[in-house]
Short mmCIF file of C-alpha atoms in Angstrom, two decimals:
data_model
loop_
_atom_site.label_atom_id
_atom_site.label_comp_id
_atom_site.label_asym_id
_atom_site.label_seq_id
_atom_site.Cartn_x
_atom_site.Cartn_y
_atom_site.Cartn_z
CA UNK A 3 30.50 8.56 -25.61
CA UNK A 4 33.87 9.76 -24.50
CA UNK A 5 33.90 12.31 -27.66
CA UNK A 6 30.48 13.21 -26.67
CA UNK A 7 31.50 14.17 -22.99
CA UNK A 8 34.66 16.13 -24.12
CA UNK A 9 32.84 18.17 -26.29
CA UNK A 10 30.41 19.17 -23.72
CA UNK A 11 33.40 19.30 -21.00
CA UNK A 12 34.84 22.14 -23.70
CA UNK A 13 31.62 24.10 -23.33
CA UNK A 14 31.63 24.33 -19.39
CA UNK A 15 34.28 27.47 -19.25
CA UNK A 16 32.01 29.66 -21.46
CA UNK A 17 29.34 29.25 -18.92
CA UNK A 18 30.96 30.59 -16.25
CA UNK A 19 30.25 34.19 -16.61
CA UNK A 20 26.33 33.57 -17.72
CA UNK A 21 23.44 34.81 -14.99
CA UNK A 22 22.54 32.19 -12.81
CA UNK A 23 19.32 30.56 -14.34
CA UNK A 24 20.89 30.76 -17.76
CA UNK A 25 23.90 28.73 -16.41
CA UNK A 26 21.47 26.15 -14.68
CA UNK A 27 19.45 25.60 -17.86
CA UNK A 28 22.70 25.21 -19.96
CA UNK A 29 24.04 22.80 -17.46
CA UNK A 30 20.98 21.03 -17.91
CA UNK A 31 21.26 20.97 -21.63
CA UNK A 32 24.56 19.47 -21.11
CA UNK A 33 23.14 16.89 -18.88
CA UNK A 34 20.15 15.99 -21.58
CA UNK A 35 23.45 15.46 -24.18
CA UNK A 36 24.89 13.12 -21.64
CA UNK A 37 21.69 10.93 -21.03
CA UNK A 38 21.47 10.75 -24.99
CA UNK A 39 24.70 9.33 -24.83
CA UNK A 40 23.92 7.00 -21.93
CA UNK A 41 26.33 8.71 -19.13
CA UNK A 42 23.21 8.55 -16.57
CA UNK A 43 26.17 9.29 -13.70
CA UNK A 44 27.59 12.19 -15.58
CA UNK A 45 24.45 13.68 -16.25
CA UNK A 46 22.81 13.06 -12.31
CA UNK A 47 26.08 15.05 -11.46
CA UNK A 48 25.46 18.06 -14.09
CA UNK A 49 21.80 18.14 -13.22
CA UNK A 50 22.63 18.38 -9.41
CA UNK A 51 24.83 21.36 -10.36
CA UNK A 52 22.36 22.84 -12.08
CA UNK A 53 19.71 22.54 -9.17
CA UNK A 54 22.17 23.89 -7.09
CA UNK A 55 22.59 26.89 -9.34
CA UNK A 56 18.87 27.50 -9.58
CA UNK A 57 17.23 25.44 -6.87
CA UNK A 58 14.12 27.20 -7.53
CA UNK A 59 13.71 26.48 -11.02
CA UNK A 60 11.12 23.80 -11.63
CA UNK A 61 12.19 22.27 -15.14
CA UNK A 62 15.61 21.89 -13.77
CA UNK A 63 14.57 20.19 -10.67
CA UNK A 64 12.48 17.69 -12.38
CA UNK A 65 15.23 17.07 -14.94
CA UNK A 66 17.43 16.49 -12.05
CA UNK A 67 14.88 13.88 -10.90
CA UNK A 68 14.53 11.98 -13.85
CA UNK A 69 18.49 11.80 -14.44
CA UNK A 70 18.69 10.61 -10.55
CA UNK A 71 16.05 8.19 -11.56
CA UNK A 72 17.97 6.97 -14.59
CA UNK A 73 21.31 6.82 -12.43
CA UNK A 74 19.38 4.47 -10.08
CA UNK A 75 19.43 6.78 -6.81
CA UNK A 76 15.85 7.05 -6.00
CA UNK A 77 16.48 8.73 -2.73
CA UNK A 78 18.04 11.65 -4.56
CA UNK A 79 15.30 11.82 -7.09
CA UNK A 80 12.48 12.00 -4.47
CA UNK A 81 14.44 15.01 -3.05
CA UNK A 82 14.46 16.76 -6.30
CA UNK A 83 10.78 15.72 -7.06
CA UNK A 84 9.92 17.46 -3.50
CA UNK A 85 11.61 20.51 -4.85
CA UNK A 86 9.44 20.46 -8.07
CA UNK A 87 6.49 19.91 -5.90
CA UNK A 88 6.93 23.09 -4.07
CA UNK A 89 6.90 24.78 -7.16
CA UNK A 90 4.12 23.47 -8.82
CA UNK A 91 1.85 21.51 -6.17
CA UNK A 92 -0.91 21.36 -8.84
CA UNK A 93 1.17 18.72 -11.21
CA UNK A 94 -0.65 15.23 -10.52
CA UNK A 95 2.58 13.28 -12.37
CA UNK A 96 4.80 14.53 -9.57
CA UNK A 97 2.80 12.92 -7.01
CA UNK A 98 2.36 9.79 -9.35
CA UNK A 99 6.37 9.70 -9.67
CA UNK A 100 7.13 9.94 -5.88
CA UNK A 101 4.35 7.36 -5.07
CA UNK A 102 5.54 4.72 -7.42
CA UNK A 103 9.17 5.30 -6.28
CA UNK A 104 7.70 4.70 -2.76
CA UNK A 105 5.58 1.49 -3.81
CA UNK A 106 8.68 -0.04 -5.28
CA UNK A 107 10.63 0.67 -2.34
CA UNK A 108 8.15 -1.16 -0.22
CA UNK A 109 6.60 1.57 1.87
CA UNK A 110 3.17 1.33 0.92
CA UNK A 111 1.49 3.90 3.52
CA UNK A 112 3.89 6.65 1.72
CA UNK A 113 3.19 5.63 -1.90
CA UNK A 114 -0.76 5.93 -1.07
CA UNK A 115 -0.55 9.36 0.24
CA UNK A 116 1.26 10.48 -2.89
CA UNK A 117 -0.77 8.25 -5.21
CA UNK A 118 -3.89 9.32 -3.88
CA UNK A 119 -3.01 12.94 -4.32
CA UNK A 120 -2.49 12.09 -7.84
CA UNK A 121 -5.51 10.91 -8.43
CA UNK A 122 -7.07 13.64 -6.47
CA UNK A 123 -6.04 16.16 -8.83
CA UNK A 124 -6.11 13.84 -11.94
CA UNK A 125 -9.06 11.31 -12.03
CA UNK A 126 -7.93 10.05 -15.46
CA UNK A 127 -4.11 9.07 -14.54
CA UNK A 128 -4.42 5.49 -15.52
CA UNK A 129 -1.06 4.60 -14.02
CA UNK A 130 -1.61 6.19 -10.38
CA UNK A 131 -4.96 4.83 -10.17
CA UNK A 132 -3.81 1.35 -11.15
CA UNK A 133 -0.39 1.68 -8.44
CA UNK A 134 -3.04 2.80 -5.90
CA UNK A 135 -5.15 -0.08 -6.32
CA UNK A 136 -2.01 -2.30 -5.79
CA UNK A 137 -1.28 -0.47 -2.68
CA UNK A 138 -4.85 -1.34 -1.40
CA UNK A 139 -4.35 -4.59 -2.37
CA UNK A 140 -1.04 -5.44 -0.53
CA UNK A 141 -2.47 -3.52 2.69
CA UNK A 142 -5.38 -5.96 2.73
CA UNK A 143 -8.16 -3.61 1.01
CA UNK A 144 -9.59 -5.92 -1.44
CA UNK A 145 -12.75 -4.23 -1.97
CA UNK A 146 -11.01 -0.77 -2.66
CA UNK A 147 -8.38 -2.34 -4.67
CA UNK A 148 -11.35 -4.14 -6.69
CA UNK A 149 -13.28 -0.99 -7.16
CA UNK A 150 -10.22 0.87 -8.50
CA UNK A 151 -8.80 -2.32 -10.80
CA UNK A 152 -12.03 -2.19 -12.17
CA UNK A 153 -11.95 1.57 -13.03
CA UNK A 154 -8.77 0.90 -14.76
CA UNK A 155 -9.68 -2.33 -16.78
CA UNK A 156 -12.67 -1.08 -17.81
CA UNK A 157 -11.34 1.80 -19.66
CA UNK A 158 -9.22 2.15 -22.87
CA UNK A 159 -7.12 -1.22 -23.93
CA UNK A 160 -3.53 -0.63 -22.62
CA UNK A 161 -0.75 -1.65 -20.29
CA UNK A 162 -2.46 -0.45 -17.16
CA UNK A 163 -5.84 -1.95 -18.74
CA UNK A 164 -4.07 -5.55 -19.15
CA UNK A 165 -2.59 -5.50 -15.65
CA UNK A 166 -5.91 -4.26 -13.98
CA UNK A 167 -7.86 -6.80 -15.41
CA UNK A 168 -5.55 -9.72 -14.14
CA UNK A 169 -5.12 -8.28 -10.66
CA UNK A 170 -8.41 -7.34 -10.55
CA UNK A 171 -9.50 -10.96 -10.95
CA UNK A 172 -6.89 -11.65 -7.67
CA UNK A 173 -8.89 -9.11 -5.55
CA UNK A 174 -12.13 -10.57 -6.39
CA UNK A 175 -10.63 -14.11 -5.48
CA UNK A 176 -9.26 -12.50 -2.18
CA UNK A 177 -13.08 -11.19 -1.62
CA UNK A 178 -14.31 -14.44 -1.70
CA UNK A 179 -15.76 -13.93 -5.46
CA UNK A 180 -14.94 -16.89 -7.67
CA UNK A 181 -17.54 -15.94 -10.16
CA UNK A 182 -16.51 -12.34 -10.66
CA UNK A 183 -12.83 -13.51 -10.53
CA UNK A 184 -13.56 -15.94 -13.44
CA UNK A 185 -15.26 -13.10 -15.58
CA UNK A 186 -12.25 -10.57 -15.26
CA UNK A 187 -9.75 -14.08 -16.29
CA UNK A 188 -11.94 -14.52 -19.50
CA UNK A 189 -11.59 -10.96 -20.14
CA UNK A 190 -8.14 -11.07 -19.58
CA UNK A 191 -7.50 -14.05 -21.57
CA UNK A 192 -8.91 -12.12 -24.94
CA UNK A 193 -5.79 -10.77 -25.56
CA UNK A 194 -2.94 -8.79 -24.58
CA UNK A 195 0.51 -9.03 -23.06
CA UNK A 196 -0.78 -11.27 -20.08
CA UNK A 197 -3.10 -13.56 -21.53
CA UNK A 198 -1.01 -16.30 -20.36
CA UNK A 199 -0.90 -15.34 -16.96
CA UNK A 200 -4.40 -15.17 -16.93
CA UNK A 201 -5.17 -18.49 -18.58
CA UNK A 202 -2.51 -19.85 -15.50
CA UNK A 203 -4.40 -18.18 -12.60
CA UNK A 204 -7.81 -19.08 -13.76
CA UNK A 205 -6.49 -22.71 -13.76
CA UNK A 206 -5.31 -22.24 -10.27
CA UNK A 207 -8.69 -20.95 -9.35
CA UNK A 208 -10.72 -23.64 -11.46
CA UNK A 209 -8.35 -26.36 -9.50
CA UNK A 210 -9.18 -24.96 -6.26
CA UNK A 211 -12.78 -25.39 -6.87
CA UNK A 212 -12.13 -28.86 -8.37
CA UNK A 213 -12.80 -28.10 -11.81
CA UNK A 214 -9.83 -29.95 -12.97
CA UNK A 215 -10.49 -30.66 -16.58
CA UNK A 216 -11.53 -27.18 -17.37
CA UNK A 217 -8.18 -26.17 -15.20
CA UNK A 218 -5.96 -28.26 -17.41
CA UNK A 219 -7.70 -26.75 -20.26
CA UNK A 220 -6.68 -23.32 -19.00
CA UNK A 221 -2.72 -24.67 -18.80
CA UNK A 222 -3.12 -25.78 -22.51
CA UNK A 223 -3.90 -22.40 -23.37
CA UNK A 224 -1.37 -20.71 -21.38
CA UNK A 225 1.49 -22.87 -22.74
CA UNK A 226 0.30 -22.14 -26.26
CA UNK A 227 0.49 -18.40 -25.14
CA UNK A 228 3.88 -18.98 -23.71
CA UNK A 229 5.42 -22.03 -24.51
CA UNK A 230 8.77 -21.27 -22.94
CA UNK A 231 7.68 -20.95 -19.49
CA UNK A 232 8.17 -24.41 -17.89
CA UNK A 233 6.04 -23.20 -14.90
CA UNK A 234 3.15 -23.81 -17.14
CA UNK A 235 3.88 -27.13 -18.06
CA UNK A 236 4.77 -28.47 -14.79
CA UNK A 237 1.65 -27.32 -13.40
CA UNK A 238 -0.26 -28.89 -16.16
CA UNK A 239 2.06 -32.53 -15.15
CA UNK A 240 0.87 -31.72 -11.37
CA UNK A 241 -2.84 -31.10 -11.89
CA UNK A 242 -2.86 -34.58 -14.04
CA UNK A 243 -1.04 -36.12 -10.86
CA UNK A 244 -4.17 -34.64 -8.97
CA UNK A 245 -6.49 -36.77 -11.27
CA UNK A 246 -4.46 -39.80 -10.57
CA UNK A 247 -3.72 -40.05 -14.82
CA UNK A 248 -0.37 -41.18 -14.52
CA UNK A 249 -0.03 -41.66 -18.54
CA UNK A 250 -0.94 -38.19 -19.02
CA UNK A 251 1.34 -37.20 -16.57
CA UNK A 252 4.26 -38.93 -18.09
CA UNK A 253 3.07 -37.37 -21.39
CA UNK A 254 3.07 -33.81 -20.11
CA UNK A 255 6.70 -34.95 -18.83
CA UNK A 256 7.98 -36.48 -22.02
CA UNK A 257 6.42 -33.02 -23.60
CA UNK A 258 8.80 -31.32 -21.48
CA UNK A 259 11.91 -32.98 -22.54
CA UNK A 260 11.06 -32.84 -25.97
CA UNK A 261 11.51 -29.05 -25.47
CA UNK A 262 14.25 -29.31 -23.17
CA UNK A 263 16.06 -32.48 -23.14
CA UNK A 264 17.78 -32.41 -20.12
CA UNK A 265 15.48 -30.79 -17.53
CA UNK A 266 16.38 -32.37 -14.41
CA UNK A 267 13.26 -31.81 -12.60
CA UNK A 268 11.27 -33.75 -15.46
CA UNK A 269 13.83 -36.55 -15.37
CA UNK A 270 13.60 -36.73 -11.73
CA UNK A 271 9.84 -36.82 -11.71
CA UNK A 272 9.62 -39.56 -14.54
CA UNK A 273 12.25 -41.48 -12.77
CA UNK A 274 10.02 -41.41 -9.63
CA UNK A 275 6.76 -42.31 -11.42
CA UNK A 276 8.73 -45.63 -12.67
CA UNK A 277 10.46 -46.28 -9.36
CA UNK A 278 7.29 -46.13 -7.31
CA UNK A 279 5.83 -48.65 -9.82
CA UNK A 280 9.09 -50.85 -9.43
CA UNK A 281 9.97 -50.18 -13.06
CA UNK A 282 13.62 -49.98 -11.60
CA UNK A 283 15.17 -50.37 -15.14
CA UNK A 284 13.50 -47.75 -16.49
CA UNK A 285 13.40 -45.56 -13.75
CA UNK A 286 17.49 -45.74 -13.47
CA UNK A 287 18.16 -43.75 -16.98
CA UNK A 288 16.15 -40.67 -15.92
CA UNK A 289 17.58 -40.55 -12.36
CA UNK A 290 20.80 -40.90 -13.62
CA UNK A 291 20.62 -38.38 -16.40
CA UNK A 292 18.74 -35.83 -13.37
CA UNK A 293 21.81 -36.55 -11.26
CA UNK A 294 24.23 -35.81 -13.93
CA UNK A 295 22.62 -32.23 -14.12
CA UNK A 296 23.52 -31.70 -10.12
CA UNK A 297 20.82 -28.86 -9.65
CA UNK A 298 17.68 -27.61 -11.27
CA UNK A 299 17.15 -24.98 -13.54
CA UNK A 300 15.81 -21.32 -12.61
CA UNK A 301 12.65 -22.08 -14.69
CA UNK A 302 11.96 -25.36 -13.37
CA UNK A 303 12.89 -25.45 -9.15
CA UNK A 304 10.93 -27.72 -6.96
CA UNK A 305 8.74 -24.46 -6.29
CA UNK A 306 7.14 -25.03 -9.53
CA UNK A 307 5.46 -28.32 -7.58
CA UNK A 308 3.31 -25.52 -5.63
CA UNK A 309 1.59 -23.14 -8.69
CA UNK A 310 1.14 -19.73 -7.25
CA UNK A 311 -0.84 -16.77 -8.69
CA UNK A 312 1.46 -14.76 -10.79
CA UNK A 313 1.27 -10.74 -10.10
CA UNK A 314 2.06 -8.63 -13.34
CA UNK A 315 3.56 -5.75 -11.13
CA UNK A 316 5.28 -6.48 -7.77
CA UNK A 317 6.74 -3.85 -5.53
CA UNK A 318 10.36 -4.34 -6.93
CA UNK A 319 9.46 -4.29 -10.55
CA UNK A 320 11.61 -2.14 -13.13
CA UNK A 321 11.04 1.30 -13.14
CA UNK A 322 8.87 2.50 -15.74
CA UNK A 323 9.58 5.62 -18.10
CA UNK A 324 9.22 9.18 -16.19
CA UNK A 325 5.76 10.84 -17.34
CA UNK A 326 6.51 13.65 -19.52
CA UNK A 327 2.76 15.20 -18.45
CA UNK A 328 4.39 15.59 -15.37
CA UNK A 329 6.10 18.84 -16.94
CA UNK A 330 3.62 21.64 -17.04
CA UNK A 331 2.56 23.02 -20.60
CA UNK A 332 4.67 25.95 -21.56
CA UNK A 333 7.62 24.84 -20.00
CA UNK A 334 10.41 25.40 -22.84
CA UNK A 335 12.54 22.28 -21.90
CA UNK A 336 13.93 19.27 -23.35
CA UNK A 337 11.19 16.32 -23.58
CA UNK A 338 12.69 14.00 -20.92
CA UNK A 339 10.25 10.97 -21.05
CA UNK A 340 12.26 9.64 -24.08
CA UNK A 341 14.94 8.40 -21.56
CA UNK A 342 13.06 6.60 -19.25
CA UNK A 343 14.04 2.90 -18.52
CA UNK A 344 11.60 0.48 -20.18
CA UNK A 345 8.78 -1.11 -17.90
CA UNK A 346 8.30 -4.55 -19.89
CA UNK A 347 6.82 -7.50 -18.47
CA UNK A 348 9.70 -9.32 -16.22
#
C-alpha cells in the first residue's frame, strides 16, 4: 500500500497544468487506486480535492460520496450526494443511498422522504422499497409496512425478499394477524439466509398463543439451521420450563454443555434446578463451576431467558455496498460498486 501511495503521489505534479475538469478526473482515478489498496482515508482526501476542483461534475461528486462512505464519514457522503442530485435529480439510486444513510443514523422522517422519492422514480428498486417498509414499521405504520414488505417478499428470491419475508411476518403480528404472520414465517423457513431466525420468531409466535409443542419443534429446527446460536437453545429450555417438563429442561441444558462445556448460564440453571429440589450435592458442582466462570458469556446473558423477535436489519446495521446504478448510463467512469462494504447478516 505504501509503494502504491508513493507512485500515485509522484504523478500529482504532472496534474498541475491540466485543464480543471481533466485534473479533477485524474485525481478521481488516483483516488480509485487508493481505494483498491484499502487506503480509504487518502482516497477520501483525493476525491474531496477533485470535487473542489470540479464541483459541478456528477461522477466526481458521486465518487467522493462513495469514498467518504468507505471512510465512515456519512455526513460528508450526504453532502456530495446532494451535489450529485443537483446535477442529476432523476437518478433514483442517489435518493436510496441518502435515505439509507438517514435510516442508519436514526432519522426515519428524513429517511422516508428520500426513500419515497427513490421508489417514486423507480418502483422496481427492491432495496429502497424494503428500507421504506422498515421506516414505516419503525414509525408504527404496520399496514403500510406490511404492504411494502409483501411487494418485496413476493418478488425474485434474493437478499431483500428473505429480509422482507421475515419482517413482513413481524408487521402482520403487529397488525394482530397471527395467521398471516405464520404464513410468512412458513415461507421464510423454506430456505435462505434467515431461515433460522424465521423458525425462532415463529416459535415465539406459537408460544404466545399457547402452542408450546409446535413452538419447541420450531426451536429444534432453528437449532438445526444455526447450531451455534445459543439463544435458540436457551429459548428451548425456557419453553420446556413453561411446560413444567424438568427432565426435558435438564436434557436441553446438558445439550448446551455438550457443545459449550463451561457455559455459565447452563451451569447456573442446572444448579438452580437441583438446589430447588433440595438435591444439594448434585447442585454444588454446577454452581461452583458457574461461579468460577465469573460472568455470563455474550451469547448466553440473562437476557437469553427473555426471548425477543430477531430483526434482520436494524438501523445500526453495517452499511451496504454503494449501488452502481446510481451512476447514469454513459458515464465514462470507474465502477465504484465493487469497493462497497459487505452487508452480511450480523
